XYZ file of C-alpha atoms in Angstrom:
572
model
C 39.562 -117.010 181.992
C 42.793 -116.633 179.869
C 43.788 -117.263 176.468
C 46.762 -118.289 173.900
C 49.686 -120.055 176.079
C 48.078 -120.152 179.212
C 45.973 -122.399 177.752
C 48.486 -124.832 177.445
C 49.792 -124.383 181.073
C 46.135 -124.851 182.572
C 45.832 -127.850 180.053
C 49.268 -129.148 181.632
C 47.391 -128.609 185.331
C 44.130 -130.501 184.278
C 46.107 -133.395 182.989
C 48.355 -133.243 185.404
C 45.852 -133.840 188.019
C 44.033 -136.360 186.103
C 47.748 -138.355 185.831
C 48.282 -138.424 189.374
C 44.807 -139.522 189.866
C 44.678 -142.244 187.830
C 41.932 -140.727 184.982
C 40.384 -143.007 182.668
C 41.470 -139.488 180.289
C 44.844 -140.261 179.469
C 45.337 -143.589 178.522
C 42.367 -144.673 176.687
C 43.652 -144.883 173.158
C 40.372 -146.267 172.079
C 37.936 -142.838 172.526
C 37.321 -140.721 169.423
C 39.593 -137.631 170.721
C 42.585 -140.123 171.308
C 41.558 -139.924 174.941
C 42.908 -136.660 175.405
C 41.671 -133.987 177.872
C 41.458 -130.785 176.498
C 41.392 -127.186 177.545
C 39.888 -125.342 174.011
C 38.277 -121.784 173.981
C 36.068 -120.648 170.917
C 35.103 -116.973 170.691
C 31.616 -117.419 169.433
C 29.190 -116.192 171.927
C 31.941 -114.509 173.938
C 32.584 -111.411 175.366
C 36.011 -110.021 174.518
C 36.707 -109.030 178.171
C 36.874 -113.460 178.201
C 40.252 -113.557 176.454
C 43.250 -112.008 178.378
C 46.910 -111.695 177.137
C 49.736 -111.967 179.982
C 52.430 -110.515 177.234
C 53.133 -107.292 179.924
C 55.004 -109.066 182.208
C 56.248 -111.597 180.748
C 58.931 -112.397 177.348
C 57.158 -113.135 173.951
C 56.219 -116.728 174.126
C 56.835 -116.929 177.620
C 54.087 -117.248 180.630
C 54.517 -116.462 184.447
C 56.273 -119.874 184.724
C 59.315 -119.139 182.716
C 58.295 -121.914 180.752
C 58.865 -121.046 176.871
C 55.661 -122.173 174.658
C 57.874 -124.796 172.568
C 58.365 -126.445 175.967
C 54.905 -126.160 176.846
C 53.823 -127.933 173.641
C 56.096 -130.351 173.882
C 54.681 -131.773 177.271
C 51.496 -130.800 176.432
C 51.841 -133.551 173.798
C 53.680 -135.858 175.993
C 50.885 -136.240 178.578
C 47.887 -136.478 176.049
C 49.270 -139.085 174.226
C 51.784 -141.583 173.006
C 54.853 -138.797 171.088
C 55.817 -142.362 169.176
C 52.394 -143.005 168.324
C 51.582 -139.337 167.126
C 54.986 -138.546 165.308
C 57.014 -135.361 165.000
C 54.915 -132.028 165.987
C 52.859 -131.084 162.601
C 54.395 -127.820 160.590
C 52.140 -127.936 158.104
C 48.525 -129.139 156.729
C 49.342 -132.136 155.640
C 51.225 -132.992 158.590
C 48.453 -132.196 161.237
C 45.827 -134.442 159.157
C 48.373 -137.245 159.450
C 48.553 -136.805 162.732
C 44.779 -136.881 163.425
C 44.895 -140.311 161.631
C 47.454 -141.916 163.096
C 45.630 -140.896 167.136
C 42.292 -141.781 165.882
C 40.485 -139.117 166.030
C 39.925 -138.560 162.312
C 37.837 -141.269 161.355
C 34.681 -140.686 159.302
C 35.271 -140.610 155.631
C 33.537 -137.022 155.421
C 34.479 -134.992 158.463
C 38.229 -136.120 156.855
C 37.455 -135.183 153.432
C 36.170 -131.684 154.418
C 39.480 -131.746 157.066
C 41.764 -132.333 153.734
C 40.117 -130.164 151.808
C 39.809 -127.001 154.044
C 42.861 -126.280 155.857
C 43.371 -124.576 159.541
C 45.789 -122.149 157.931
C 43.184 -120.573 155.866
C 41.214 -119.413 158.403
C 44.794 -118.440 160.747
C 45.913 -114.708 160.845
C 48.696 -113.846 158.925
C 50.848 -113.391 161.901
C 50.293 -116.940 163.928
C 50.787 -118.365 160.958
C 53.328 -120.333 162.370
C 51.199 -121.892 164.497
C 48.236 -122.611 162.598
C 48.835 -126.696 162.486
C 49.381 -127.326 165.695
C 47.204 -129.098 167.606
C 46.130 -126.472 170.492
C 44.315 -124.139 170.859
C 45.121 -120.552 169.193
C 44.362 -117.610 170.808
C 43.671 -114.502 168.467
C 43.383 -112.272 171.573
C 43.327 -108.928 168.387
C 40.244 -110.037 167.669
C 38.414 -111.505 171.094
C 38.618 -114.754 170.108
C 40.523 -118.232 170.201
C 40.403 -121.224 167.517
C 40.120 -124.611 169.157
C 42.437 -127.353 168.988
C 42.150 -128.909 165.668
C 41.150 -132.566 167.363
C 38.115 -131.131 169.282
C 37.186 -129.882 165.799
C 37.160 -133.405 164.497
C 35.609 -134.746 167.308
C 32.918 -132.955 167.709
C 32.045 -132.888 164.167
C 32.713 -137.030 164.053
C 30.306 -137.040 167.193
C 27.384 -135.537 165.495
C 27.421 -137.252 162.562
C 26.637 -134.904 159.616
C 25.160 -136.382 156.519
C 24.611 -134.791 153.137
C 20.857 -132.672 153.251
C 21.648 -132.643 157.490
C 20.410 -128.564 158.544
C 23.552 -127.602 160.822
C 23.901 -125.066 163.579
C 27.427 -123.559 164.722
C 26.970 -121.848 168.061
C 30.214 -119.589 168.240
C 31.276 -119.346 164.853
C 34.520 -117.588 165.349
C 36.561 -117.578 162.621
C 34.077 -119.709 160.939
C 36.241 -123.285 160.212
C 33.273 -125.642 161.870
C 30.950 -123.799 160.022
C 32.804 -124.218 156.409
C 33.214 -127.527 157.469
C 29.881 -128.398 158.450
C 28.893 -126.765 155.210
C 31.433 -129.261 153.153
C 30.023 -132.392 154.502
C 26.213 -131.736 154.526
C 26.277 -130.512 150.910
C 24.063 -128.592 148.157
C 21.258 -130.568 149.870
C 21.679 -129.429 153.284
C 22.044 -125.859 154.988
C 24.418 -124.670 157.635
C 23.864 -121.249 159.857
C 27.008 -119.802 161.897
C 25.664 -117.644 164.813
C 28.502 -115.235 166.683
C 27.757 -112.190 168.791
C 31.765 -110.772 168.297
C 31.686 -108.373 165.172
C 35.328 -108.643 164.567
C 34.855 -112.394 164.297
C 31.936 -112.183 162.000
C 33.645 -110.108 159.686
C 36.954 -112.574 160.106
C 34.302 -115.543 159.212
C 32.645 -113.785 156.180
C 36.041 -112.810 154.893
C 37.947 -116.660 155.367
C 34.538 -117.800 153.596
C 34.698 -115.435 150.427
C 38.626 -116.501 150.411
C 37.807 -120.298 150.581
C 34.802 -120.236 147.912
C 37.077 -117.997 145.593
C 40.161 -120.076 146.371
C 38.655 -123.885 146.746
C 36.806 -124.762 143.193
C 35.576 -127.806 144.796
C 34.004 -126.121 148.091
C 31.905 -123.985 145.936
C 30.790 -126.797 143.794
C 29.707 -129.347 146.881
C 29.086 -127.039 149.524
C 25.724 -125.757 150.687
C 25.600 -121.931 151.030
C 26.598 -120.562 154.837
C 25.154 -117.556 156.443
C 26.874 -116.567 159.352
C 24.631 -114.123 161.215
C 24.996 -111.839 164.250
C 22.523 -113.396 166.951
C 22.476 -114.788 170.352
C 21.839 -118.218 170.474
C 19.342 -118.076 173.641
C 17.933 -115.005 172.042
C 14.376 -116.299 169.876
C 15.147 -116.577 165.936
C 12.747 -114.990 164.067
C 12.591 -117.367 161.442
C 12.008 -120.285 164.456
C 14.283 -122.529 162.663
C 15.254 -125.790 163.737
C 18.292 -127.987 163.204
C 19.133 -131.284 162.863
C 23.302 -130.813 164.209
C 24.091 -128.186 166.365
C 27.488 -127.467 167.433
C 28.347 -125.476 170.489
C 32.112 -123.615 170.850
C 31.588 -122.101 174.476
C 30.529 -123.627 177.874
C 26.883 -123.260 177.945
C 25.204 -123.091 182.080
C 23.232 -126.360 182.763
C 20.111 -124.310 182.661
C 20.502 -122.600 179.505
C 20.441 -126.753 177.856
C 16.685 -126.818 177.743
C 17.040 -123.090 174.867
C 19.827 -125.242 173.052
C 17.637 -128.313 172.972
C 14.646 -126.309 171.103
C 16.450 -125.831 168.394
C 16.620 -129.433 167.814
C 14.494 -131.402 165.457
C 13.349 -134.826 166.270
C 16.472 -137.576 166.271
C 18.962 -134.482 165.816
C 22.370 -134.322 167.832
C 23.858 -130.963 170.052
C 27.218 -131.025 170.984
C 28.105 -128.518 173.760
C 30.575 -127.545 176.711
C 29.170 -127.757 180.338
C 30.951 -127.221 183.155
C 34.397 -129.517 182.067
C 32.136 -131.788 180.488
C 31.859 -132.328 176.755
C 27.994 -133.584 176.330
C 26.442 -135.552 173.876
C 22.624 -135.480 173.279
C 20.616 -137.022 171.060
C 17.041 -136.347 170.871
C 14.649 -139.283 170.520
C 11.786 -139.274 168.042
C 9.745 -138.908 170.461
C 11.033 -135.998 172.263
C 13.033 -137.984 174.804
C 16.844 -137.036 175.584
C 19.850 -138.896 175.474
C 23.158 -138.045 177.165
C 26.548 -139.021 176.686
C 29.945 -137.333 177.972
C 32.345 -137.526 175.419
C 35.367 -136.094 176.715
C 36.526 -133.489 179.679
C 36.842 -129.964 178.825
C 37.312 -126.253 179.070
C 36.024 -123.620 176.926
C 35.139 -120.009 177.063
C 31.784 -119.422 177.632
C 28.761 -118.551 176.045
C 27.089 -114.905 176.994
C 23.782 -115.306 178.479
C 21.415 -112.214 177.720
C 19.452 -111.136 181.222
C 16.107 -111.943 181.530
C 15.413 -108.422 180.486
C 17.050 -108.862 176.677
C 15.080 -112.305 176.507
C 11.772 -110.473 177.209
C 12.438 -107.130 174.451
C 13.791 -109.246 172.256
C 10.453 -111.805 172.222
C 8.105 -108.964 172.569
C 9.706 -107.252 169.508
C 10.015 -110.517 167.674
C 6.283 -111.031 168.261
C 4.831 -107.745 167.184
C 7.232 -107.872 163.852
C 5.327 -110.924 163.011
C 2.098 -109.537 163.983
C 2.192 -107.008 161.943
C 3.734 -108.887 158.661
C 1.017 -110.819 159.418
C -1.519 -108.157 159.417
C 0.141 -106.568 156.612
C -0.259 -110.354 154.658
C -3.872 -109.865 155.354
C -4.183 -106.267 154.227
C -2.548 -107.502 150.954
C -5.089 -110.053 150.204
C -7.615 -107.242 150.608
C -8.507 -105.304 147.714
C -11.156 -102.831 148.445
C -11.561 -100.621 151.591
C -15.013 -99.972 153.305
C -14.532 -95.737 154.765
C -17.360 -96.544 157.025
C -15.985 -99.072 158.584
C -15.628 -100.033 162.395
C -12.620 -99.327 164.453
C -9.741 -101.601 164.287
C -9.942 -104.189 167.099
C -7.476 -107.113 165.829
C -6.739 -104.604 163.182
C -8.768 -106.159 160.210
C -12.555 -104.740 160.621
C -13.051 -102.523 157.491
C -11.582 -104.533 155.032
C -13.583 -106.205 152.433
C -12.192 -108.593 149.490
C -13.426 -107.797 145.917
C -16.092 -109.464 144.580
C -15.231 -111.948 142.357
C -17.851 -110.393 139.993
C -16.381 -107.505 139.497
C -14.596 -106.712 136.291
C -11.756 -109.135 135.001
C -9.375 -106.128 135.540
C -7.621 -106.447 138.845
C -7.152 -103.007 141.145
C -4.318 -104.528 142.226
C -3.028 -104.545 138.338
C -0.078 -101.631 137.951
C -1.137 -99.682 135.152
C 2.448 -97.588 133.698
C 1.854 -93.927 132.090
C 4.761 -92.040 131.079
C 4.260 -89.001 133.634
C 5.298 -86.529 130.414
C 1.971 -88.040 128.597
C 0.539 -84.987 128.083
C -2.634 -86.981 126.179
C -5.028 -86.336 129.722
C -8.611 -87.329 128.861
C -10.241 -85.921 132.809
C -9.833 -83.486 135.263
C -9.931 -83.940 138.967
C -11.763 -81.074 140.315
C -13.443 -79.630 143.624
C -14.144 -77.033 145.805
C -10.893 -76.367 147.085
C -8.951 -77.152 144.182
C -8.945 -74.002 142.404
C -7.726 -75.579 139.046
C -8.305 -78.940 137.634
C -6.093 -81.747 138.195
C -5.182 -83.550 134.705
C -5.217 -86.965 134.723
C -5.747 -90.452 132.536
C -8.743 -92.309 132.991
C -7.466 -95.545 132.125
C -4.589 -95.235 135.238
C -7.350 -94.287 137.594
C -9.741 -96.675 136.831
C -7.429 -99.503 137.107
C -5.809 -98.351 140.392
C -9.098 -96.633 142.236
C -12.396 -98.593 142.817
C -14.551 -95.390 142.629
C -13.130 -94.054 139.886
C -13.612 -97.936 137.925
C -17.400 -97.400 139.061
C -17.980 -94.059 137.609
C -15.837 -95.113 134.535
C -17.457 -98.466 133.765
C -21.345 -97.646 135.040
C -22.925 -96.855 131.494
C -24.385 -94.197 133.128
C -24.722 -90.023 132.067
C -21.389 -89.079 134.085
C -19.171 -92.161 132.578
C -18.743 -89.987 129.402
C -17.735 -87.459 131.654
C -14.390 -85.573 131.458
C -14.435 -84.218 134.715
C -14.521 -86.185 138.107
C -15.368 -84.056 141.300
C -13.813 -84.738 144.660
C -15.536 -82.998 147.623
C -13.790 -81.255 150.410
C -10.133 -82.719 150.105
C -6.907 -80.180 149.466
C -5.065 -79.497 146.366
C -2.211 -80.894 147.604
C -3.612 -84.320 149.243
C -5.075 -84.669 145.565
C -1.593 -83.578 144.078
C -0.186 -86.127 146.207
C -2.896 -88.853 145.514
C -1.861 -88.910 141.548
C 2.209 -88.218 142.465
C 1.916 -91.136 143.634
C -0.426 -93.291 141.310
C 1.926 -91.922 138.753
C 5.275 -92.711 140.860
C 5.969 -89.485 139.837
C 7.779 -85.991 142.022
C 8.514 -87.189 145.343
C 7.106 -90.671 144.690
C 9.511 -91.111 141.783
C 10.628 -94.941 141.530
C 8.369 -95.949 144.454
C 8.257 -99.540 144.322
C 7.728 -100.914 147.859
C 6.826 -98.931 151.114
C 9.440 -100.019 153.502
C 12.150 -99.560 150.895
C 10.928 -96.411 149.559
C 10.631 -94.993 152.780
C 14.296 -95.704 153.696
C 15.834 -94.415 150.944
C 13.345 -91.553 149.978
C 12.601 -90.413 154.021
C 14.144 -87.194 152.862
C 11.835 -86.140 149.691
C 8.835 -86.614 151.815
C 9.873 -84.633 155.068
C 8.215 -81.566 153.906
C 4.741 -83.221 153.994
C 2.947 -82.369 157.031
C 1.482 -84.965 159.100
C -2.091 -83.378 159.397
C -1.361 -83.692 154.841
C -0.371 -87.203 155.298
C -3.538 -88.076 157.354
C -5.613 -85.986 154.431
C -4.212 -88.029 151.642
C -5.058 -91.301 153.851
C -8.727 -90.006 154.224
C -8.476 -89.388 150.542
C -7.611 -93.285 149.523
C -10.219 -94.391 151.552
C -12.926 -92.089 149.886
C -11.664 -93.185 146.431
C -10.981 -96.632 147.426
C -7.609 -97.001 146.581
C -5.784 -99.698 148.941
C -2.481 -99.353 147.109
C -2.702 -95.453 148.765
C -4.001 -96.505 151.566
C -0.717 -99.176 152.491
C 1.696 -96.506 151.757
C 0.099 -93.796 153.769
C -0.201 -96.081 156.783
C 3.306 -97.361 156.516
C 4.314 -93.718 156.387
C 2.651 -92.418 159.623
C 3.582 -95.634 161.388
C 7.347 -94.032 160.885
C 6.111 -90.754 161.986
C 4.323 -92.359 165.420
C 6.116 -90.440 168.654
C 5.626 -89.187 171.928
C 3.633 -86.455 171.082
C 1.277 -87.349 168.115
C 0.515 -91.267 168.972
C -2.710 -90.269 170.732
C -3.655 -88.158 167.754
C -2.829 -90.738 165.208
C -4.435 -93.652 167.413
C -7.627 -91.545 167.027
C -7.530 -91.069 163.410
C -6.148 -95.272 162.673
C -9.649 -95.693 165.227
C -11.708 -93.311 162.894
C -10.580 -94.723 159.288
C -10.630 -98.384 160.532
C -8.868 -99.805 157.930
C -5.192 -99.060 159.323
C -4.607 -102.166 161.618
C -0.655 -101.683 162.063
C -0.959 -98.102 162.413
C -3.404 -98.764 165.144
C -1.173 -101.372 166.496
C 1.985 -99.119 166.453
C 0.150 -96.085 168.491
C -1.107 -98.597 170.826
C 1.947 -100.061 171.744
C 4.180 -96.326 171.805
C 1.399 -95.455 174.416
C 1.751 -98.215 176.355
C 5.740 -97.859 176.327
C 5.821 -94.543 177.222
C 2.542 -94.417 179.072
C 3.946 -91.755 181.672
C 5.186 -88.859 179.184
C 1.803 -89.679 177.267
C -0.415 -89.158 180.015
C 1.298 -85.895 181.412
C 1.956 -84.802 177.354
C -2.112 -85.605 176.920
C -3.290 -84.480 180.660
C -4.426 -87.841 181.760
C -5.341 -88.770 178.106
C -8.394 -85.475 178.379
C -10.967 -86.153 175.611
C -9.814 -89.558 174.284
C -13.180 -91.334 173.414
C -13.162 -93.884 176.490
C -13.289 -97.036 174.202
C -9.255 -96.201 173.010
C -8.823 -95.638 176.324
C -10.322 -99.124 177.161
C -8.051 -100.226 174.202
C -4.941 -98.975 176.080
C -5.570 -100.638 178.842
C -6.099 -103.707 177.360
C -2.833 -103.807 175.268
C -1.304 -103.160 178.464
C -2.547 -105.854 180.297
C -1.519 -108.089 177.080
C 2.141 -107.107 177.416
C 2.082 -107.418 180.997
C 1.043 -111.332 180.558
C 3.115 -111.922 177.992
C 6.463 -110.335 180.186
C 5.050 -112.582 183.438
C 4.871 -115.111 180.763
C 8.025 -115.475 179.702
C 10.138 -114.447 183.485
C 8.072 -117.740 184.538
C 9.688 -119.493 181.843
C 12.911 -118.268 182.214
C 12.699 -119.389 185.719
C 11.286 -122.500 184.904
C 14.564 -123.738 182.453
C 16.886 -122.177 185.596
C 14.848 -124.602 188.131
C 14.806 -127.571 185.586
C 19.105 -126.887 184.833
């Protein structure tokens, strides 16, 4: 595949052969694109190894033909349409829209508006500046990608027919023009995602967008905010969106359609290259496909990830929202049973509060200064050689043991003192750092945040401590303590403790994603495990059991989804 001129000189090949052929392509002045045929390349969802420059052996401006690029434009324009009809080559913005007018293709009162109102140039490097309004294709070979002609732009965007509150899709953002476009005409109401795999492109698209919302008073007032994300398109989303326009700036393989398609919502519209086709389909309300070809075509095309990205990337999709679902149910879950049975879908051992408990909720944040010096109890036992001060009232509201001794009315309420059997100073040091956000715990908020940024001011902590201080919020029944200790081994799981830690998230039975987690490092690296473990020697033979059936769960889910892969192939 090549870019920037050649372009043009394939372009003059295609049409040439179409000419001589007697092609509907050329002379059909009543089609949207002005019945042009068009070679366009769009870097989204390219590789950069797809755009080639030919500038070593050749002049500047000048391909293996001799032919300069002013020449080459200048037929190029000659065989795709009428020169009278289309006036003088465009030089600047205003020129080019006139010029989309006057062929045809710019019809629609929005797509034109948002045309107007956002120009090419904008969204041009500084140094092809000079060609940013014509109407070919622009290679930006610096950055791995080409901008398509600027009627292919209108057309497809006329095609689809975006309304105001419409959720739109640009496959192959590049330097992100559809997608500001898009964004334009489907307004505050609507919502419009760019998708590009090229990082030099998505930080060209973020950059032209900042420019245009800072620069255009009336694009930030009427347009609906853009995110332009680094994804695959055939890759799953994990927030399983759906559109109802999607755009599609690369040639995507027949049998890659049927991913494309599942993005589309009932009576939505996906424009997309296939083969030197430009297709049209609409899908019916009831689920049933239309087809149109609107115009012939080349673009670059779209990467395909191997069967082996689809699979990683669905089985790690699938356990993220596992476990935020798991997590959702942990966080509905107030109390914590320390007898409980071992995790099997992860939730055994959790019990909600009883509704007639006291009106204060334990999942109520209670703030003490940590310099309030004004303790009224002691935490004490037999391996904490001094007491532990501490304030009832932060306790109470934070601990469910420590509420029931408080609030019984009986003998030991009155109590000053409050005696925890066999746990370490330090797991009860840590318990209250952290109920008081205080030393190491300073500013905690959120687990997966605080973990991030604060990873270093907990390595000292041994694991074995960790699992302690676990063990420790079960026995005081503190599920705030409990969360943030699980969250903080599952960071910890590796090669050589996830047997260890499977057996203790078995034991406590209230740490369903820590179970999860150990189960699936086993299974991942089941062959260092095994030899690390010596065939797994003294693991109770219901986790082993538990092993084997997580493996046999990824191993349908894998078959699973090769079928399917297969399956769209066969069907393409």
């Amino acid at each position: 595949m090549r870019g920037g001129a050649e372009d043009e000189e394939n372009l003059i090949e295609v049409q040439m052969d179409a000419h001589d052929s007697g092609g509907d392509d050329d002379d059909d002045d009543d089609d949207d694109d002005g019945g042009q045929a068009s070679y366009e390349e769009e870097g989204a969802g390219m590789s950069e190894d797809d755009v080639e420059t030919d500038g070593e052996d050749q002049g500047e401006g000048q391909e293996r033909t001799g032919m300069p690029r002013h020449v080459q434009r200048a037929l190029w324009r000659i065989l795709v349409g009428d020169p009278a009809r289309l006036g003088p080559e465009p030089s600047n913005h205003e020129e080019l829209i006139d010029s989309l007018k006057r062929s045809r293709v710019l019809i629609d009162m929005r797509v034109c508006r948002a045309m107007e109102l956002i120009p090419r140039g904008s969204f041009v490097p500084e140094e092809q500046q000079g060609e940013a309004y014509l109407d070919c294709p622009l290679a930006v070979p610096q950055l791995g990608f080409n901008i398509s002609a600027p009627h292919i732009h209108a057309t497809c965007l006329e095609k689809l027919g975006l309304e105001p509150g419409h959720h739109f899709l640009d496959v192959g953002s590049g330097c992100g023009l559809v997608t500001c476009l898009g964004a334009y005409i489907v307004g505050k109401a609507g919502s419009v995602v760019g998708v590009e795999i090229n990082d030099d492109a998505l930080a060209v698209a973020r950059a032209n967008l900042d420019q245009l919302k800072s620069s255009c008073p009336e694009f930030e007032l009427s347009a609906c905010q853009v995110r332009i994300e680094k994804h695959n398109v055939f890759l799953p989303d994990p927030l399983d969106r759906t559109y109802d326009r999607i755009n599609v700036a690369g040639t995507c393989p027949k049998g890659q359609i049927r991913r494309l398609l599942a993005l589309l919502r009932p009576r939505g519209m996906l424009i997309v290259p296939c083969a030197s086709e430009l297709q049209l389909y609409t899908k019916e309300a009831n689920g049933g496909l239309r087809m149109e070809v609107v115009s012939n075509v080349r673009f670059g095309s779209l990467v395909v990830p191997t069967d082996a990205e689809v699979v990683t990337t669905t089985l790690d999709l699938d356990k993220r929202r596992e476990m935020a679902a798991l997590r959702r149910a942990e966080g509905s879950a107030t109390s914590l049973s320390p007898s409980a049975e071992a995790a099997g879908d992860g939730m055994e051992g959790m019990e909600e509060e009883s509704s007639r408990e006291a009106p204060q909720a334990l999942s109520e944040r209670i703030e003490i200064d940590p310099f309030d010096n004004r303790y009224d109890c002691l935490i004490v036992g037999k391996r904490i050689a001094q007491g532990i001060p501490a304030h009832k009232r932060l306790l109470s509201s934070r601990c469910q043991l420590f509420r029931a001794q408080f609030s019984s009315g009986m003998k030991d309420a009155h109590s000053s003192e409050f005696e925890i059997p066999d746990f370490s100073f330090q797991a009860c040091l840590l318990m209250l750092d952290f109920l008081y956000a205080r030393g190491a715990f300073e500013g905690y908020r959120d687990p997966t945040s605080f973990l991030q940024t604060s990873a270093d001011k907990l390595s000292h902590v041994p694991t074995c401590t960790i699992i302690e201080v676990l063990q420790l919020g079960i026995y005081v029944n503190c599920p705030e303590l409990c969360r943030f200790q699980e969250h903080w081994l599952e960071t910890l799981v590796d090669t050589a403790n996830c047997v260890e830690l499977l057996a203790v998230a078995d034991d406590v039975g209230c740490v369903p994603c820590l179970h999860r987690e150990c189960l699936d490092h086993i299974v991942e690296n089941y062959a260092e495990v095994s030899k690390i473990t010596n065939g797994f020697e003294g693991l109770d033979t219901h986790l082993v059991a538990k092993i084997a059936s997580r493996a046999c769960e990824l191993f349908t889910k894998v078959m699973g989804l090769l079928r399917q892969s297969d399956g769209m192939r066969e069907a393409g």
